Coordinates of C-alpha atoms and ligand atoms in Angstrom, one line a residue:
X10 CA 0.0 0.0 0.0
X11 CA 1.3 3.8 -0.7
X12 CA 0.5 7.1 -1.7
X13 CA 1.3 9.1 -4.5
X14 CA 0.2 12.7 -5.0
X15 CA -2.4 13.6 -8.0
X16 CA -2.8 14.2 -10.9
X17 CA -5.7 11.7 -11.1
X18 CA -4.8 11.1 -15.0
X19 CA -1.5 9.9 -13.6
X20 CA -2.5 7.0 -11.9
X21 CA -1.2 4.1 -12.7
X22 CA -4.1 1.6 -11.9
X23 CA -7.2 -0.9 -12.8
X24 CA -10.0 1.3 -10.6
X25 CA -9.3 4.8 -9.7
X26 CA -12.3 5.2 -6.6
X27 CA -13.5 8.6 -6.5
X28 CA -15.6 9.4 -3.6
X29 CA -18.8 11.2 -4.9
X30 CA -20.9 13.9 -2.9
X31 CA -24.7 13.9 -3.1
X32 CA -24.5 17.5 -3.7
X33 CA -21.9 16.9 -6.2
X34 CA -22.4 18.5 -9.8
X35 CA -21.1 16.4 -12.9
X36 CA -18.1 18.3 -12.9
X37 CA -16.9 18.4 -9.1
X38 CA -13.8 16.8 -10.6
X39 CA -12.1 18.9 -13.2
X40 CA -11.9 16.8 -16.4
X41 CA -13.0 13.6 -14.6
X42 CA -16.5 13.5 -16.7
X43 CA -15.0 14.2 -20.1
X44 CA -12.6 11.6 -19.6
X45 CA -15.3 8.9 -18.9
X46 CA -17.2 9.9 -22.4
X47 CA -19.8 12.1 -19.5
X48 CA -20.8 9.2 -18.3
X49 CA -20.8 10.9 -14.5
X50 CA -23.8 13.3 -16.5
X51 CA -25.4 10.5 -17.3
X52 CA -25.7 8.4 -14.7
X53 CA -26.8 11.0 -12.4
X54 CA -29.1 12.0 -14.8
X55 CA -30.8 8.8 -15.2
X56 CA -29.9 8.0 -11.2
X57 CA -28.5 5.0 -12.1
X58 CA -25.8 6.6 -9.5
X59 CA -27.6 8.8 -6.7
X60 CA -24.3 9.2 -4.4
X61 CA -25.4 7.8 -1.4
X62 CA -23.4 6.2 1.0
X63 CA -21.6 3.5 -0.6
X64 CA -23.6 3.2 -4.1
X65 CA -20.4 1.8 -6.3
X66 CA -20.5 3.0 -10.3
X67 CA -18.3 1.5 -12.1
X68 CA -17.3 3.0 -16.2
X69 CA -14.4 2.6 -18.3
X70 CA -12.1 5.6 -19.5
X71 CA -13.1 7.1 -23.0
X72 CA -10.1 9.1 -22.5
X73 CA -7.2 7.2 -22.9
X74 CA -4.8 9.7 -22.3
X75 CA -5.9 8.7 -18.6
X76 CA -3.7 6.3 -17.3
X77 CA -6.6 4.2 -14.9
X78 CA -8.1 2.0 -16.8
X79 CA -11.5 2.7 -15.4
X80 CA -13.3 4.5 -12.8
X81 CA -15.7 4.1 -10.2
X82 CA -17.4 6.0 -7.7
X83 CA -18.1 5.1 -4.9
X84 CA -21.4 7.4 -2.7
X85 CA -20.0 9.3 -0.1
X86 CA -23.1 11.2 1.2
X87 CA -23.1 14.6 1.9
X88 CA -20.3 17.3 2.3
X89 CA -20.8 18.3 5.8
X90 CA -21.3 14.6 7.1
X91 CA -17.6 13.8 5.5
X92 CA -14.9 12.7 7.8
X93 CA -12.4 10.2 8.5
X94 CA -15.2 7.9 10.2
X95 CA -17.3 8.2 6.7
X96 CA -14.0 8.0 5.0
X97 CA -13.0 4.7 6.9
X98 CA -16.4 2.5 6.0
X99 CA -16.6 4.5 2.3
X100 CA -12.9 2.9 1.7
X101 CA -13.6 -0.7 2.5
X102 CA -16.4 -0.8 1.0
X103 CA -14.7 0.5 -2.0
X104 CA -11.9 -2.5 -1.6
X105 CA -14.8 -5.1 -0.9
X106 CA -16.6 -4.1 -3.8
X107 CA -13.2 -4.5 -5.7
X108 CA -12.2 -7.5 -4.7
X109 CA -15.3 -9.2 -5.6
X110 CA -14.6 -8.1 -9.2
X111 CA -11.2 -9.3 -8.7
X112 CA -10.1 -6.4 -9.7
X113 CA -5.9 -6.3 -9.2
X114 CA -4.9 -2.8 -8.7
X115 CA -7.2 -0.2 -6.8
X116 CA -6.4 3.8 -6.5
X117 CA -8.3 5.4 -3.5
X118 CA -8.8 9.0 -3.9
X119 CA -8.8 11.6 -1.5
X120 CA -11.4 14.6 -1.2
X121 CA -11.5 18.0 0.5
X122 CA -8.6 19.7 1.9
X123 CA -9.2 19.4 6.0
X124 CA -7.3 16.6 7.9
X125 CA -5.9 14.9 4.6
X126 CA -3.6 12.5 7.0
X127 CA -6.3 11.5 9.0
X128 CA -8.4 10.9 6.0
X129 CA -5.3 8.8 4.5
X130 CA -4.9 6.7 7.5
X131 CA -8.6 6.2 8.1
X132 CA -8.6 5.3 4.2
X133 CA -5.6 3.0 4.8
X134 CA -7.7 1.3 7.7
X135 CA -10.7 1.1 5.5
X136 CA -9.2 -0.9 2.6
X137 CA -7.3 -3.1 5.0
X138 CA -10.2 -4.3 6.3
X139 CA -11.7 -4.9 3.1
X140 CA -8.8 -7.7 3.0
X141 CA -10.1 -10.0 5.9
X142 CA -11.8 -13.5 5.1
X143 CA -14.1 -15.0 6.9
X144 CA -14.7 -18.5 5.1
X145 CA -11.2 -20.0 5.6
X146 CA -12.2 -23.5 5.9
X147 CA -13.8 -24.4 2.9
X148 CA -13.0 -26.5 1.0
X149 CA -15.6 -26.6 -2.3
X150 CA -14.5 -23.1 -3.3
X151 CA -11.6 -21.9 -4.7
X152 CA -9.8 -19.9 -1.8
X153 CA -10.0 -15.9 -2.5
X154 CA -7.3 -14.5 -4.3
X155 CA -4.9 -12.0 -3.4
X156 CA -6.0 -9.1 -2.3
X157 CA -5.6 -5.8 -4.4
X158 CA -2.7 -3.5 -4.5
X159 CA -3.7 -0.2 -3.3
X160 CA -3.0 3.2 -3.7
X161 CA -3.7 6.1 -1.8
X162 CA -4.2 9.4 -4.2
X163 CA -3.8 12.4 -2.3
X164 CA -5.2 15.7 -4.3
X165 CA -2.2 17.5 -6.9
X166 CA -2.9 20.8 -4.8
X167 CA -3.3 19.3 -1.1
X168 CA -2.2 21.5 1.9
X169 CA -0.1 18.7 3.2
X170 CA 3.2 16.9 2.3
X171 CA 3.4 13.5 1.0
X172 CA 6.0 12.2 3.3
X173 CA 3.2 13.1 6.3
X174 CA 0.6 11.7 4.3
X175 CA 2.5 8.8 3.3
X176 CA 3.1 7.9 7.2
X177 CA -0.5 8.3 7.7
X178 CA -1.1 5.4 5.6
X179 CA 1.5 2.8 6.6
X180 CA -0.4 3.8 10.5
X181 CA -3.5 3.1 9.2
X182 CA -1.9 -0.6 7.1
X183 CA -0.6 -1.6 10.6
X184 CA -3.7 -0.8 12.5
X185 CA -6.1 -2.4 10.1
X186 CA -3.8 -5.4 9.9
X187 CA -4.1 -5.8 13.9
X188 CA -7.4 -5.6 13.6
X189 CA -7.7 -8.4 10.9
X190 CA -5.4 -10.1 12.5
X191 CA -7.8 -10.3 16.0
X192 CA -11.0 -11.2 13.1
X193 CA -9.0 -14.1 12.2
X194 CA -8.4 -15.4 15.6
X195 CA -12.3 -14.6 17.3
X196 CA -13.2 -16.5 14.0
X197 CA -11.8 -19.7 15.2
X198 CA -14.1 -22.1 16.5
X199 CA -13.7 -23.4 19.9
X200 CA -11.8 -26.8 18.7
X201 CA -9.3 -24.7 17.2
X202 CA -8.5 -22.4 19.6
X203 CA -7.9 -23.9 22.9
X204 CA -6.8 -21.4 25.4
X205 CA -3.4 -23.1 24.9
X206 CA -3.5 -22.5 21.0
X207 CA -4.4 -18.9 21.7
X208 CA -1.9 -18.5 23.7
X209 CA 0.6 -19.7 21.1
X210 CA -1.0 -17.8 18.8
X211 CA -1.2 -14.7 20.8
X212 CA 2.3 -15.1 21.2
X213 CA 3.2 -15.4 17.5
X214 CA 1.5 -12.1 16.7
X215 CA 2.8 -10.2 19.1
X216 CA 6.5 -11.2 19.5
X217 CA 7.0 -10.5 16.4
X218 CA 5.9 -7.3 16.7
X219 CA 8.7 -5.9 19.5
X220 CA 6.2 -7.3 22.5
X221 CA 7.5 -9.3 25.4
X222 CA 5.3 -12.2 26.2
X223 CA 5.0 -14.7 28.4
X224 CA 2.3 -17.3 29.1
X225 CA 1.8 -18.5 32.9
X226 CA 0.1 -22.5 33.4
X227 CA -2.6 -23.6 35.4
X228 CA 0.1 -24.3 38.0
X229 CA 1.7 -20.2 38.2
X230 CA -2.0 -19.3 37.4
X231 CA -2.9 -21.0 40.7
X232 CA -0.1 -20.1 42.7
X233 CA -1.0 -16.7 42.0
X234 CA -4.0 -17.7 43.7
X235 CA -6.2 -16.7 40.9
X236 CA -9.1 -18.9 42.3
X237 CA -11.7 -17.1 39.9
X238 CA -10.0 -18.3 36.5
X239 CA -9.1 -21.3 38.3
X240 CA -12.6 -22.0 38.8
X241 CA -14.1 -20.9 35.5
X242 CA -11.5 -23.4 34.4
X243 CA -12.1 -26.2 35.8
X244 CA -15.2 -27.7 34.2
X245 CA -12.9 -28.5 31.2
X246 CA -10.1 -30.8 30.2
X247 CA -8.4 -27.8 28.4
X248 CA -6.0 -26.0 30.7
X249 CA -6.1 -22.5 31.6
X250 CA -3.6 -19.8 30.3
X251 CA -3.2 -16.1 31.4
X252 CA -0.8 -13.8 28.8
X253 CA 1.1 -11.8 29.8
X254 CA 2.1 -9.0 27.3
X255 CA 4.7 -5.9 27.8
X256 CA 5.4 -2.8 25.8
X257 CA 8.9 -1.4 27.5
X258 CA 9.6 1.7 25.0
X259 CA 13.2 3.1 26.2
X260 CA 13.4 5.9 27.7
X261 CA 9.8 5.9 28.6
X262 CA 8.4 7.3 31.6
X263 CA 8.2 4.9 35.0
X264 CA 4.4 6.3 35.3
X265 CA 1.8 6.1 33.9
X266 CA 1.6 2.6 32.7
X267 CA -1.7 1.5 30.8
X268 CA -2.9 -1.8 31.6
X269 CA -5.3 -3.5 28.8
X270 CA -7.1 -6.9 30.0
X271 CA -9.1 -8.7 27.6
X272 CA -11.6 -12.0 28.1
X273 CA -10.2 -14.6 26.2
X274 CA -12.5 -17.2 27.0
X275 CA -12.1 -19.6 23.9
X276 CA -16.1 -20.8 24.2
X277 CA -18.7 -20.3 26.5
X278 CA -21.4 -22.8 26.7
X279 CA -22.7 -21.3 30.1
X280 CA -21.1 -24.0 32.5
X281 CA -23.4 -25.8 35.0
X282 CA -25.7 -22.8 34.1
X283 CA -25.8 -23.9 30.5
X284 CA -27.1 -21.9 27.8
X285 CA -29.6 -22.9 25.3
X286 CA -28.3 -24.3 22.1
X287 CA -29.6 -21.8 20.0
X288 CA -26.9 -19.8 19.1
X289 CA -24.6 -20.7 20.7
X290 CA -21.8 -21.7 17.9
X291 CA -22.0 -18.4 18.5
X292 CA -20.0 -18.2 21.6
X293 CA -16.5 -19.0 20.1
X294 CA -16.3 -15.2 19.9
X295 CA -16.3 -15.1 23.7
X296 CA -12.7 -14.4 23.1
X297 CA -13.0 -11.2 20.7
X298 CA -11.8 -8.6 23.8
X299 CA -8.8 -10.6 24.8
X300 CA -7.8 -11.3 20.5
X301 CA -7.9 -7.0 20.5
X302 CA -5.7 -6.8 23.1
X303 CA -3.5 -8.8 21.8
X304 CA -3.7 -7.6 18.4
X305 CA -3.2 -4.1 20.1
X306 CA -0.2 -4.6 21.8
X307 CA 1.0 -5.7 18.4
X308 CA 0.5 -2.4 17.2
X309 CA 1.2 -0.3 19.8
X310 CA 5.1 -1.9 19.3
X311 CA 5.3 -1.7 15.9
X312 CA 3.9 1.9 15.7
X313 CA 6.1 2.5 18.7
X314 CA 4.1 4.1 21.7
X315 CA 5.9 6.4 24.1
X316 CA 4.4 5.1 26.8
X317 CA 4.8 1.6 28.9
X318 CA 1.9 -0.6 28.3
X319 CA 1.2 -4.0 30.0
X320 CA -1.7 -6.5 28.2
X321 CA -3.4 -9.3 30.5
X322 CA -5.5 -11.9 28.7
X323 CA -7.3 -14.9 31.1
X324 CA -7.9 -17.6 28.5
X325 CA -10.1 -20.7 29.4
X326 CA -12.8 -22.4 28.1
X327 CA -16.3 -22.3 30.3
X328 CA -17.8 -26.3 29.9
X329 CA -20.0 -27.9 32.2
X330 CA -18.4 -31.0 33.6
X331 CA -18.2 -32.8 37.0
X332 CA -15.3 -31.0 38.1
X333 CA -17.0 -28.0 37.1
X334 CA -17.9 -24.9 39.3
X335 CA -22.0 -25.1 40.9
X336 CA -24.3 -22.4 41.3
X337 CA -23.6 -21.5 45.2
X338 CA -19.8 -22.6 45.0
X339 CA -17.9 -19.9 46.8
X340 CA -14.4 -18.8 44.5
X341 CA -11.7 -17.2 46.2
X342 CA -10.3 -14.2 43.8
X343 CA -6.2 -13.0 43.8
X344 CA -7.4 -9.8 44.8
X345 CA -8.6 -11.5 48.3
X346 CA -12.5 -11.1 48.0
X347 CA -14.6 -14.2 47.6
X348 CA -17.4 -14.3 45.3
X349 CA -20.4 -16.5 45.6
X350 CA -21.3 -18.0 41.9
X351 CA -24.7 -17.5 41.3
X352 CA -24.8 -18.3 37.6
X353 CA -21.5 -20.2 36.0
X354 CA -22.5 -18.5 32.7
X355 CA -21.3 -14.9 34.2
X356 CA -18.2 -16.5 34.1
X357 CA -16.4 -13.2 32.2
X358 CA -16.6 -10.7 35.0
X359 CA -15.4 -13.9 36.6
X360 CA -11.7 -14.8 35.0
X361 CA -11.7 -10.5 34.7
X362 CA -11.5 -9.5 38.1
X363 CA -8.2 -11.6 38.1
X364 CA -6.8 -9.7 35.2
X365 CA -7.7 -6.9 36.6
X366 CA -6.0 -7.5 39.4
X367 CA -2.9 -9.0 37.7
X368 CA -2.6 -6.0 35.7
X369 CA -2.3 -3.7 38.5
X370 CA 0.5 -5.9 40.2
X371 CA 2.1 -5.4 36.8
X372 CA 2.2 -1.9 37.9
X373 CA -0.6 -0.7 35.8
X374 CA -1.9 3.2 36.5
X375 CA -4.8 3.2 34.1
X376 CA -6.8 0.3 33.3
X377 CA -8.8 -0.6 30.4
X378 CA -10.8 -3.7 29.8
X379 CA -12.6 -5.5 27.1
X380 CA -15.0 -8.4 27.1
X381 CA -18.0 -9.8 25.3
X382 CA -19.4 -9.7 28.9
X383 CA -23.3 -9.5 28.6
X384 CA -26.3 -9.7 26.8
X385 CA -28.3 -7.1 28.1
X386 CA -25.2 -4.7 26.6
X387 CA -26.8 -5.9 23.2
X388 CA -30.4 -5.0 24.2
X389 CA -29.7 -1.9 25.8
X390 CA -27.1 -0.6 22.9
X391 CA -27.9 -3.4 19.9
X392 CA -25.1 -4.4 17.4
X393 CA -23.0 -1.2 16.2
X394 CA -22.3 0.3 19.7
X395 CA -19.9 -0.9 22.4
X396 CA -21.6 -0.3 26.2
X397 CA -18.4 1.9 27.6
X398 CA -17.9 2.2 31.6
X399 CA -15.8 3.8 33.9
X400 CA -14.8 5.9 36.4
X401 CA -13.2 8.5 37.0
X402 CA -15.1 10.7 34.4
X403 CA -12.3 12.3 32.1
X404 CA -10.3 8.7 31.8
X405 CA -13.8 7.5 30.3
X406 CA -13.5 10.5 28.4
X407 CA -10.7 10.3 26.9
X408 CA -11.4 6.6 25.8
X409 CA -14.5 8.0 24.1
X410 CA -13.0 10.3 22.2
X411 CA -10.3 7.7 20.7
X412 CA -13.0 5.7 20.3
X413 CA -15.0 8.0 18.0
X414 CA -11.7 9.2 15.8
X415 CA -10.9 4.8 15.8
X416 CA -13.9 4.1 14.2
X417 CA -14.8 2.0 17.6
X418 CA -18.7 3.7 18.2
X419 CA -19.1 3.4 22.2
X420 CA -21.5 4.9 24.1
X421 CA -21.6 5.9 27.9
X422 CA -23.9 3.8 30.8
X423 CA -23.7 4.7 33.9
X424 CA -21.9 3.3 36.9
X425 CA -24.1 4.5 40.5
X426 CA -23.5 3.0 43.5
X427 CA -27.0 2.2 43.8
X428 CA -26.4 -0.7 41.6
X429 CA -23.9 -1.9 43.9
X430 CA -26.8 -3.8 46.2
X431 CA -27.8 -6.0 43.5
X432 CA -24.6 -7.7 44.3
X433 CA -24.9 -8.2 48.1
X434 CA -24.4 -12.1 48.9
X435 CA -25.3 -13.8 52.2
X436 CA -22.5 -15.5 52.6
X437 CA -19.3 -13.9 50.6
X438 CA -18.1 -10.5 49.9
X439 CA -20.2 -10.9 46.7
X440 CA -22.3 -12.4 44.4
X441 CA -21.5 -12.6 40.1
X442 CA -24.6 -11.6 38.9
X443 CA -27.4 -8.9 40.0
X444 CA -30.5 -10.5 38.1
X445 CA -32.1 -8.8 35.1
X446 CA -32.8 -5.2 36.1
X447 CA -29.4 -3.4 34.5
X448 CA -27.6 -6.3 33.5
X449 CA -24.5 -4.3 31.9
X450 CA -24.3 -2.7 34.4
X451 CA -24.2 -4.8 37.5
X452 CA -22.0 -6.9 35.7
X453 CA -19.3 -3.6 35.4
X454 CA -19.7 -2.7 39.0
X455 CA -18.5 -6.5 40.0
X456 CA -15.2 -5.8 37.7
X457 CA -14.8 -1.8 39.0
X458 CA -14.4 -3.8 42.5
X459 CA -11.2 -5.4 41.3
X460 CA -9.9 -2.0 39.7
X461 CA -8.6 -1.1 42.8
X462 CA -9.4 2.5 42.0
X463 CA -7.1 3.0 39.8
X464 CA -9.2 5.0 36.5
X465 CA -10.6 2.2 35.1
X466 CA -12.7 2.1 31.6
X467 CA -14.6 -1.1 29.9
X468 CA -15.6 -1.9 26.9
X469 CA -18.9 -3.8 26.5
X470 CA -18.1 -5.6 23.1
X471 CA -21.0 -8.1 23.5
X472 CA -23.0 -6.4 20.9
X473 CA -20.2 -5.6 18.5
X474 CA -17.6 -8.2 18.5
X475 CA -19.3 -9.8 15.6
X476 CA -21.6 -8.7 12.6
X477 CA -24.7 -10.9 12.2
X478 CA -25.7 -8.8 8.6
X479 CA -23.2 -8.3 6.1
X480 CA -22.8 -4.3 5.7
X481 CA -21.4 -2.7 2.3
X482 CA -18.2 -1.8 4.2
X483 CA -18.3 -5.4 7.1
X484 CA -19.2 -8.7 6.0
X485 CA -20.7 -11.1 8.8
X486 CA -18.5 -12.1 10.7
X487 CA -15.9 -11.2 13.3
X488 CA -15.0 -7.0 13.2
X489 CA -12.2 -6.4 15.0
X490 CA -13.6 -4.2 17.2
X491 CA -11.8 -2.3 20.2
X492 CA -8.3 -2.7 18.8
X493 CA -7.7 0.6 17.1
X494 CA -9.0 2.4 19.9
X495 CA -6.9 0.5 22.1
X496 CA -3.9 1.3 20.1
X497 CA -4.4 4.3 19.6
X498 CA -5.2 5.0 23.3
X499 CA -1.1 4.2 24.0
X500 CA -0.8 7.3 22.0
X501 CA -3.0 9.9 24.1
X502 CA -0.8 9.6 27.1
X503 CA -0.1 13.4 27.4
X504 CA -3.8 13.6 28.0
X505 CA -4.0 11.3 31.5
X506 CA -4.1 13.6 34.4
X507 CA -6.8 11.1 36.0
X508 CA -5.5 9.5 39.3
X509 CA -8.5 7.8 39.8
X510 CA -9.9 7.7 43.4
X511 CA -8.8 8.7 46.4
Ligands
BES617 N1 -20.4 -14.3 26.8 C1 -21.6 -14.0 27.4 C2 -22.2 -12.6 26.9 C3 -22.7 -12.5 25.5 C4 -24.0 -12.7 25.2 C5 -21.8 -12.2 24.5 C6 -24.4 -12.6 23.9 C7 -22.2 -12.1 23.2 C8 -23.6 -12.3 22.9 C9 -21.4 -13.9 28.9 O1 -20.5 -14.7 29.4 C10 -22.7 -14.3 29.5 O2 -23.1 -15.4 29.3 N2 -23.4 -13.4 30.1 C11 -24.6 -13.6 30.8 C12 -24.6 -13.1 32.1 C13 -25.8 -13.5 33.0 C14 -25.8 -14.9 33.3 C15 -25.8 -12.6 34.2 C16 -25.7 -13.0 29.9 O3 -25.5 -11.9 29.3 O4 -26.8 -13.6 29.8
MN618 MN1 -21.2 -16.7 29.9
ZN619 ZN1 -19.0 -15.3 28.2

């Protein structure tokens, strides 16, 4: 992938991608229309092409003084709406509907003059993703072929320089090949990926990358006294594995240190409390938060963060069994509070509140975690927003605002302490779920108890960590969700002045 500056003519490619405005007249683009015979007149004319978000038109050059062999254009709705978000989903869209014309070399062109880098890295990002597949294992269809090669065309008379611009794009490659990279692994089914193979895995992608890993056993996992992943763990024959990632920049700053924990649990059938089968092939996903912090760490060394990071990911599977934990077992956590297991199948908050606590014993000053941790998340916020949580306010802040320029939507819940009662148990310090009545939510005030209160944010990804309806710019499947923002986060570091609370 690079990026050359205009002219458009100049571009040596199969599909020059223009980005087209609904308020766009024929001739936005100087020369563009004569040099496709005026078919851009005529297709708007006959509103064959009506520029709305992601309508794809596809014409050869009359002009063959143009270098592209042919153009499309691809809707980009209105003016004012346009931005690096819109810019992001127009550009894979754009390489999807490429690649299922097998189409071998794509030019991506760049429009308006504000923010052209972040435009070129969110386009970067866009087409990357475009390159994920989801059907790996079959077998009757010829595999997909390679994916374009793509070029970002940044306008002859831009404001900015192409060296800048040209970075811009090799951030947003890296970060939309992490992400793809986390959609390949929460795309594994559960026989694949044992917690042991995502640990190897894991530490594959990420050693490679500059990251020091290291992956601790059921024995160091116990001796650590992690009694809550212990006991998730043991209804299955597969072994638990916690990873341990570390981003050590030198020269970085002792403080602050950002601690990511992700659930990896490889599939959740609901233990003891088992879920209904229904669905449930669905739960190989349950790992999607710990496979994004993962794949963010990976980034976060490649593009070389200034600050020190530390990743925890708790990988088990959660099986019913007759070792397995009971409804009423009592679980003694590393933190030192014991929880009373009302249902197995809130087993995420579960194997999290030992992250969390592993992370900070890491040294950890600001906490973020991710987890496909409930369904009520999905009802309250459905499938395109993440349920975000947190305290204190501005460290939830500032992870909403690198959500919104990742691409990651997230919205805010709320976190009272009136929720807190739901979780009272008669017997322990306290109970692992709060019944129906704000089930997001009780579910983040058991994991803020193991934050230690340090400033602490969560991601809800229960909604988002998979597409059930193919999108023109996502195709079902797994979407990488969380690991931009979580990269990108390691960047932002000037911005902590939370201390959490006192
Ligand atoms: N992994 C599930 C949450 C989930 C549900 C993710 C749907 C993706 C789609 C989680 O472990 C779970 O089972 N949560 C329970 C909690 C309940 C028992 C308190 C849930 O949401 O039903
Ligand atoms: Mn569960
Ligand atoms: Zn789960």
């Amino acid at each position: 992938m690079h990026c050359v500056r205009g002219p458009q003519a100049a571009v040596d490619t199969d599909l020059l991608v223009v980005p087209w405005f609904e308020e766009d007249a024929p001739g936005a683009i100087p020369g563009l229309d004569q040099a496709s015979g005026g078919e851009i007149t005529r297709a708007l004319a006959s509103k064959e092409f009506a520029a709305k978000p992601y309508d794809f038109f596809i014409t050869p050059f009359a002009d063959r003084s143009w270098r592209p062999r042919r153009l499309a254009l691809i809707g980009a709705g209105r003016f004012a709406e346009y931005d690096s978000a819109v810019v992001r989903k127009i550009a894979a869209a754009s390489g999807l509907a490429a690649r299922e014309r097998h189409i071998d070399r794509v030019a991506f062109v760049l429009r308006g003059r504000a923010d052209v880098a972040g435009h070129a890295q969110a386009a970067a990002e866009g087409l990357t993703l475009s390159e994920f597949n989801v059907g790996i294992y079959k077998t009757d269809e010829p595999a997909p072929g390679a994916p374009p090669a793509w070029t970002i065309v940044m306008a002859e008379d831009s404001p900015d320089a192409l060296p800048r611009v040209s970075q811009a794009v090799a951030r947003g490659r890296v970060l939309g090949e992490c992400s793809n990279l986390a959609r390949e692994l929460a795309n594994e089914p559960g026989n694949a990926l044992t917690p042991r193979e995502f640990a190897r895995r894991a530490t594959e992608m990420t050693a490679e990358g500059g990251v020091k890993v290291e992956i601790l056993d059921e024995t160091r996992i116990a001796e650590l006294g992690m009694g809550l992943l212990m006991g998730v763990a043991r209804g299955s024959s597969e072994p638990p594995r916690l990873m341990v990632f570390r981003h050590d920049p030198p020269g970085a700053p002792a403080s602050p240190v950002l601690g990511l924990v992700g659930k990896g649990v490889t599939f959740d059938t609901g233990g003891i409390s088992i879920k209904a089968a229904v669905g449930m092939e669905r739960m190989k996903d349950d790992m999607a938060g710990g496979a994004a912090v993962a794949a963010a760490m990976r980034a976060i060394s490649l593009l070389g963060a200034p600050v020190r990071v530390v990743g925890v990911v708790p990988a088990t599977e959660n099986m019913p069994g007759g070792r397995a934990i009971k409804p009423g077992d009592i679980l003694k956590s590393a933190a030192g509070k014991t929880v009373e297991v009302i249902d197995t199948d809130a087993e995420g908050r579960l194997i999290l509140g030992d992250g969390l606590w592993y992370a900070r014993e890491l040294g950890a000053t600001h906490l973020v975690d991710v987890a496909t941790l409930t369904g009520a998340c999905v009802v309250a916020l459905g499938k395109t927003t993440s349920g975000l949580f947190g305290t204190p306010p501005d460290w939830v802040d500032q992870v909403r605002r690198v959500a919104d320029r990742a691409g990651d939507r997230v919205w805010p819940m709320p976190i009272f302490d009136d929720y807190r009662e739901q979780l009272k148990s008669e017997i322990a310090d306290l109970t692992n779920t709060g019944g129906r009545p704000g089930g997001s939510i009780t579910a983040e005030i058991f994991l803020k108890e193991f934050a230690g209160g340090l400033p602490w944010a969560h991601l809800d990804i229960a909604g988002t960590a998979w597409a059930e309806e193919a999108k023109p710019f996502l195709p079902k499947g797994p979407s990488g969700v969380a690991v931009r923002t979580l990269a990108e986060l390691a960047f932002t570091s000037q911005q902590w002045n939370s201390k959490g609370e006192s």
